[in-house]
Amino acid sequence: MRKTQKFRFRKIFPLTLKLSLTRPRPLKAYSFVPFSPLAMLDPTILIIGGIVLGIAIIERILERWGAIDLVDQFAKVMRFILPVTFYSALIYFFATFIF
Protein backbone atom coordinates (compact mmCIF):
# COMPACT_ATOMS: atom_id res chain seq x y z
CA MET A 1 0.00 0.00 0.00
CA ARG A 2 1.12 3.49 -0.77
CA LYS A 3 1.40 6.11 1.87
CA THR A 4 -0.82 9.13 1.55
CA GLN A 5 0.93 12.44 1.86
CA LYS A 6 -0.69 15.25 3.71
CA PHE A 7 -0.25 18.90 2.78
CA ARG A 8 -1.31 21.74 4.93
CA PHE A 9 -3.61 24.21 3.26
CA ARG A 10 -1.60 27.22 4.42
CA LYS A 11 1.57 25.77 2.98
CA ILE A 12 0.00 25.43 -0.50
CA PHE A 13 -1.99 28.68 -0.45
CA PRO A 14 -0.29 31.29 1.70
CA LEU A 15 -2.57 33.94 3.17
CA THR A 16 -0.21 36.82 2.57
CA LEU A 17 -1.47 38.89 -0.34
CA LYS A 18 1.01 40.41 -2.73
CA LEU A 19 0.29 44.06 -3.34
CA SER A 20 0.38 45.13 -6.94
CA LEU A 21 2.65 47.99 -7.88
CA THR A 22 0.02 49.79 -9.96
CA ARG A 23 -2.99 51.46 -8.45
CA PRO A 24 -6.38 50.25 -9.62
CA ARG A 25 -8.15 52.83 -11.76
CA PRO A 26 -11.83 53.49 -11.36
CA LEU A 27 -13.63 51.75 -14.19
CA LYS A 28 -16.79 53.15 -15.73
CA ALA A 29 -18.61 50.44 -17.61
CA TYR A 30 -21.45 51.22 -19.97
CA SER A 31 -23.82 48.62 -21.29
CA PHE A 32 -25.44 48.97 -24.70
CA VAL A 33 -27.33 45.69 -24.37
CA PRO A 34 -30.63 46.75 -22.73
CA PHE A 35 -33.62 47.15 -25.00
CA SER A 36 -34.09 50.70 -26.17
CA PRO A 37 -37.33 52.06 -27.66
CA LEU A 38 -35.16 54.02 -30.10
CA ALA A 39 -34.37 50.71 -31.79
CA MET A 40 -37.85 50.86 -33.30
CA LEU A 41 -36.71 53.86 -35.37
CA ASP A 42 -35.16 51.55 -37.93
CA PRO A 43 -35.73 53.12 -41.39
CA THR A 44 -37.07 49.89 -42.87
CA ILE A 45 -39.65 49.50 -40.11
CA LEU A 46 -40.66 53.16 -40.45
CA ILE A 47 -41.08 52.89 -44.23
CA ILE A 48 -43.24 49.76 -43.94
CA GLY A 49 -45.34 51.38 -41.22
CA GLY A 50 -45.71 54.57 -43.25
CA ILE A 51 -46.91 52.65 -46.30
CA VAL A 52 -49.49 50.73 -44.28
CA LEU A 53 -50.63 53.91 -42.53
CA GLY A 54 -50.89 55.71 -45.88
CA ILE A 55 -53.06 52.98 -47.35
CA ALA A 56 -55.33 53.09 -44.30
CA ILE A 57 -55.72 56.88 -44.66
CA ILE A 58 -56.47 56.54 -48.38
CA GLU A 59 -59.10 53.92 -47.51
CA ARG A 60 -60.79 56.29 -45.02
CA ILE A 61 -60.75 59.17 -47.54
CA LEU A 62 -62.34 56.96 -50.21
CA GLU A 63 -64.98 55.90 -47.68
CA ARG A 64 -65.86 59.55 -46.98
CA TRP A 65 -66.10 60.29 -50.70
CA GLY A 66 -68.56 57.45 -51.09
CA ALA A 67 -66.46 55.09 -53.22
CA ILE A 68 -67.58 52.03 -51.28
CA ASP A 69 -66.62 49.59 -54.05
CA LEU A 70 -62.99 50.79 -53.96
CA VAL A 71 -62.98 50.64 -50.16
CA ASP A 72 -64.23 47.05 -50.35
CA GLN A 73 -61.41 46.13 -52.74
CA PHE A 74 -58.85 47.80 -50.45
CA ALA A 75 -60.27 45.91 -47.47
CA LYS A 76 -59.96 42.57 -49.27
CA VAL A 77 -56.34 43.25 -50.21
CA MET A 78 -55.39 44.65 -46.82
CA ARG A 79 -56.90 41.65 -45.03
CA PHE A 80 -54.03 39.64 -46.48
CA ILE A 81 -51.29 42.28 -46.67
CA LEU A 82 -51.50 43.66 -43.12
CA PRO A 83 -50.75 40.40 -41.23
CA VAL A 84 -48.01 39.45 -43.69
CA THR A 85 -46.43 42.89 -43.38
CA PHE A 86 -46.67 42.89 -39.60
CA TYR A 87 -45.08 39.48 -39.13
CA SER A 88 -42.40 40.19 -41.74
CA ALA A 89 -41.46 43.43 -40.01
CA LEU A 90 -41.43 41.68 -36.63
CA ILE A 91 -39.12 38.92 -37.92
CA TYR A 92 -36.89 41.53 -39.59
CA PHE A 93 -36.71 43.56 -36.37
CA PHE A 94 -35.68 40.61 -34.22
CA ALA A 95 -33.25 39.32 -36.86
CA THR A 96 -31.38 42.62 -37.14
CA PHE A 97 -31.57 43.90 -33.55
CA ILE A 98 -28.77 42.68 -31.30
CA PHE A 99 -29.88 41.97 -27.75
PDB file of C-alpha atoms in Angstrom:
ATOM      1  CA  MET A   1       0.000   0.000   0.000  1.00  0.00           C
ATOM      2  CA  ARG A   2       1.122   3.487  -0.771  1.00  0.00           C
ATOM      3  CA  LYS A   3       1.399   6.106   1.874  1.00  0.00           C
ATOM      4  CA  THR A   4      -0.825   9.131   1.549  1.00  0.00           C
ATOM      5  CA  GLN A   5       0.935  12.444   1.857  1.00  0.00           C
ATOM      6  CA  LYS A   6      -0.693  15.249   3.710  1.00  0.00           C
ATOM      7  CA  PHE A   7      -0.250  18.903   2.778  1.00  0.00           C
ATOM      8  CA  ARG A   8      -1.310  21.737   4.929  1.00  0.00           C
ATOM      9  CA  PHE A   9      -3.611  24.213   3.260  1.00  0.00           C
ATOM     10  CA  ARG A  10      -1.602  27.218   4.424  1.00  0.00           C
ATOM     11  CA  LYS A  11       1.567  25.766   2.981  1.00  0.00           C
ATOM     12  CA  ILE A  12      -0.003  25.428  -0.497  1.00  0.00           C
ATOM     13  CA  PHE A  13      -1.988  28.676  -0.446  1.00  0.00           C
ATOM     14  CA  PRO A  14      -0.289  31.292   1.702  1.00  0.00           C
ATOM     15  CA  LEU A  15      -2.571  33.936   3.168  1.00  0.00           C
ATOM     16  CA  THR A  16      -0.211  36.820   2.569  1.00  0.00           C
ATOM     17  CA  LEU A  17      -1.467  38.887  -0.345  1.00  0.00           C
ATOM     18  CA  LYS A  18       1.015  40.410  -2.728  1.00  0.00           C
ATOM     19  CA  LEU A  19       0.289  44.063  -3.342  1.00  0.00           C
ATOM     20  CA  SER A  20       0.377  45.129  -6.939  1.00  0.00           C
ATOM     21  CA  LEU A  21       2.648  47.989  -7.882  1.00  0.00           C
ATOM     22  CA  THR A  22       0.016  49.793  -9.959  1.00  0.00           C
ATOM     23  CA  ARG A  23      -2.988  51.458  -8.452  1.00  0.00           C
ATOM     24  CA  PRO A  24      -6.376  50.249  -9.625  1.00  0.00           C
ATOM     25  CA  ARG A  25      -8.147  52.830 -11.757  1.00  0.00           C
ATOM     26  CA  PRO A  26     -11.830  53.495 -11.362  1.00  0.00           C
ATOM     27  CA  LEU A  27     -13.630  51.752 -14.194  1.00  0.00           C
ATOM     28  CA  LYS A  28     -16.789  53.145 -15.725  1.00  0.00           C
ATOM     29  CA  ALA A  29     -18.607  50.440 -17.609  1.00  0.00           C
ATOM     30  CA  TYR A  30     -21.449  51.222 -19.966  1.00  0.00           C
ATOM     31  CA  SER A  31     -23.824  48.617 -21.292  1.00  0.00           C
ATOM     32  CA  PHE A  32     -25.435  48.971 -24.703  1.00  0.00           C
ATOM     33  CA  VAL A  33     -27.330  45.690 -24.372  1.00  0.00           C
ATOM     34  CA  PRO A  34     -30.632  46.745 -22.729  1.00  0.00           C
ATOM     35  CA  PHE A  35     -33.617  47.150 -24.995  1.00  0.00           C
ATOM     36  CA  SER A  36     -34.094  50.701 -26.167  1.00  0.00           C
ATOM     37  CA  PRO A  37     -37.326  52.060 -27.664  1.00  0.00           C
ATOM     38  CA  LEU A  38     -35.156  54.021 -30.103  1.00  0.00           C
ATOM     39  CA  ALA A  39     -34.371  50.707 -31.794  1.00  0.00           C
ATOM     40  CA  MET A  40     -37.855  50.857 -33.296  1.00  0.00           C
ATOM     41  CA  LEU A  41     -36.711  53.862 -35.371  1.00  0.00           C
ATOM     42  CA  ASP A  42     -35.163  51.554 -37.932  1.00  0.00           C
ATOM     43  CA  PRO A  43     -35.733  53.122 -41.392  1.00  0.00           C
ATOM     44  CA  THR A  44     -37.074  49.888 -42.870  1.00  0.00           C
ATOM     45  CA  ILE A  45     -39.652  49.501 -40.108  1.00  0.00           C
ATOM     46  CA  LEU A  46     -40.659  53.159 -40.446  1.00  0.00           C
ATOM     47  CA  ILE A  47     -41.083  52.890 -44.230  1.00  0.00           C
ATOM     48  CA  ILE A  48     -43.238  49.759 -43.944  1.00  0.00           C
ATOM     49  CA  GLY A  49     -45.338  51.375 -41.216  1.00  0.00           C
ATOM     50  CA  GLY A  50     -45.711  54.573 -43.255  1.00  0.00           C
ATOM     51  CA  ILE A  51     -46.913  52.654 -46.295  1.00  0.00           C
ATOM     52  CA  VAL A  52     -49.494  50.731 -44.277  1.00  0.00           C
ATOM     53  CA  LEU A  53     -50.635  53.915 -42.526  1.00  0.00           C
ATOM     54  CA  GLY A  54     -50.889  55.714 -45.882  1.00  0.00           C
ATOM     55  CA  ILE A  55     -53.057  52.976 -47.355  1.00  0.00           C
ATOM     56  CA  ALA A  56     -55.334  53.093 -44.295  1.00  0.00           C
ATOM     57  CA  ILE A  57     -55.716  56.880 -44.656  1.00  0.00           C
ATOM     58  CA  ILE A  58     -56.470  56.543 -48.379  1.00  0.00           C
ATOM     59  CA  GLU A  59     -59.099  53.920 -47.512  1.00  0.00           C
ATOM     60  CA  ARG A  60     -60.788  56.289 -45.021  1.00  0.00           C
ATOM     61  CA  ILE A  61     -60.751  59.171 -47.543  1.00  0.00           C
ATOM     62  CA  LEU A  62     -62.342  56.963 -50.207  1.00  0.00           C
ATOM     63  CA  GLU A  63     -64.976  55.904 -47.685  1.00  0.00           C
ATOM     64  CA  ARG A  64     -65.858  59.551 -46.976  1.00  0.00           C
ATOM     65  CA  TRP A  65     -66.097  60.289 -50.698  1.00  0.00           C
ATOM     66  CA  GLY A  66     -68.564  57.445 -51.089  1.00  0.00           C
ATOM     67  CA  ALA A  67     -66.461  55.086 -53.219  1.00  0.00           C
ATOM     68  CA  ILE A  68     -67.583  52.033 -51.279  1.00  0.00           C
ATOM     69  CA  ASP A  69     -66.623  49.592 -54.046  1.00  0.00           C
ATOM     70  CA  LEU A  70     -62.991  50.785 -53.963  1.00  0.00           C
ATOM     71  CA  VAL A  71     -62.980  50.644 -50.163  1.00  0.00           C
ATOM     72  CA  ASP A  72     -64.230  47.048 -50.346  1.00  0.00           C
ATOM     73  CA  GLN A  73     -61.408  46.133 -52.744  1.00  0.00           C
ATOM     74  CA  PHE A  74     -58.850  47.804 -50.454  1.00  0.00           C
ATOM     75  CA  ALA A  75     -60.273  45.909 -47.468  1.00  0.00           C
ATOM     76  CA  LYS A  76     -59.959  42.569 -49.275  1.00  0.00           C
ATOM     77  CA  VAL A  77     -56.343  43.254 -50.213  1.00  0.00           C
ATOM     78  CA  MET A  78     -55.387  44.654 -46.818  1.00  0.00           C
ATOM     79  CA  ARG A  79     -56.905  41.649 -45.029  1.00  0.00           C
ATOM     80  CA  PHE A  80     -54.027  39.638 -46.476  1.00  0.00           C
ATOM     81  CA  ILE A  81     -51.286  42.280 -46.673  1.00  0.00           C
ATOM     82  CA  LEU A  82     -51.496  43.657 -43.117  1.00  0.00           C
ATOM     83  CA  PRO A  83     -50.752  40.405 -41.228  1.00  0.00           C
ATOM     84  CA  VAL A  84     -48.008  39.446 -43.688  1.00  0.00           C
ATOM     85  CA  THR A  85     -46.429  42.891 -43.379  1.00  0.00           C
ATOM     86  CA  PHE A  86     -46.666  42.887 -39.595  1.00  0.00           C
ATOM     87  CA  TYR A  87     -45.076  39.478 -39.126  1.00  0.00           C
ATOM     88  CA  SER A  88     -42.404  40.188 -41.740  1.00  0.00           C
ATOM     89  CA  ALA A  89     -41.458  43.433 -40.006  1.00  0.00           C
ATOM     90  CA  LEU A  90     -41.428  41.676 -36.631  1.00  0.00           C
ATOM     91  CA  ILE A  91     -39.121  38.925 -37.916  1.00  0.00           C
ATOM     92  CA  TYR A  92     -36.889  41.528 -39.590  1.00  0.00           C
ATOM     93  CA  PHE A  93     -36.708  43.565 -36.374  1.00  0.00           C
ATOM     94  CA  PHE A  94     -35.677  40.607 -34.218  1.00  0.00           C
ATOM     95  CA  ALA A  95     -33.251  39.317 -36.859  1.00  0.00           C
ATOM     96  CA  THR A  96     -31.382  42.624 -37.141  1.00  0.00           C
ATOM     97  CA  PHE A  97     -31.575  43.904 -33.554  1.00  0.00           C
ATOM     98  CA  ILE A  98     -28.774  42.680 -31.300  1.00  0.00           C
ATOM     99  CA  PHE A  99     -29.882  41.971 -27.749  1.00  0.00           C
TER     100      PHE A  99
END
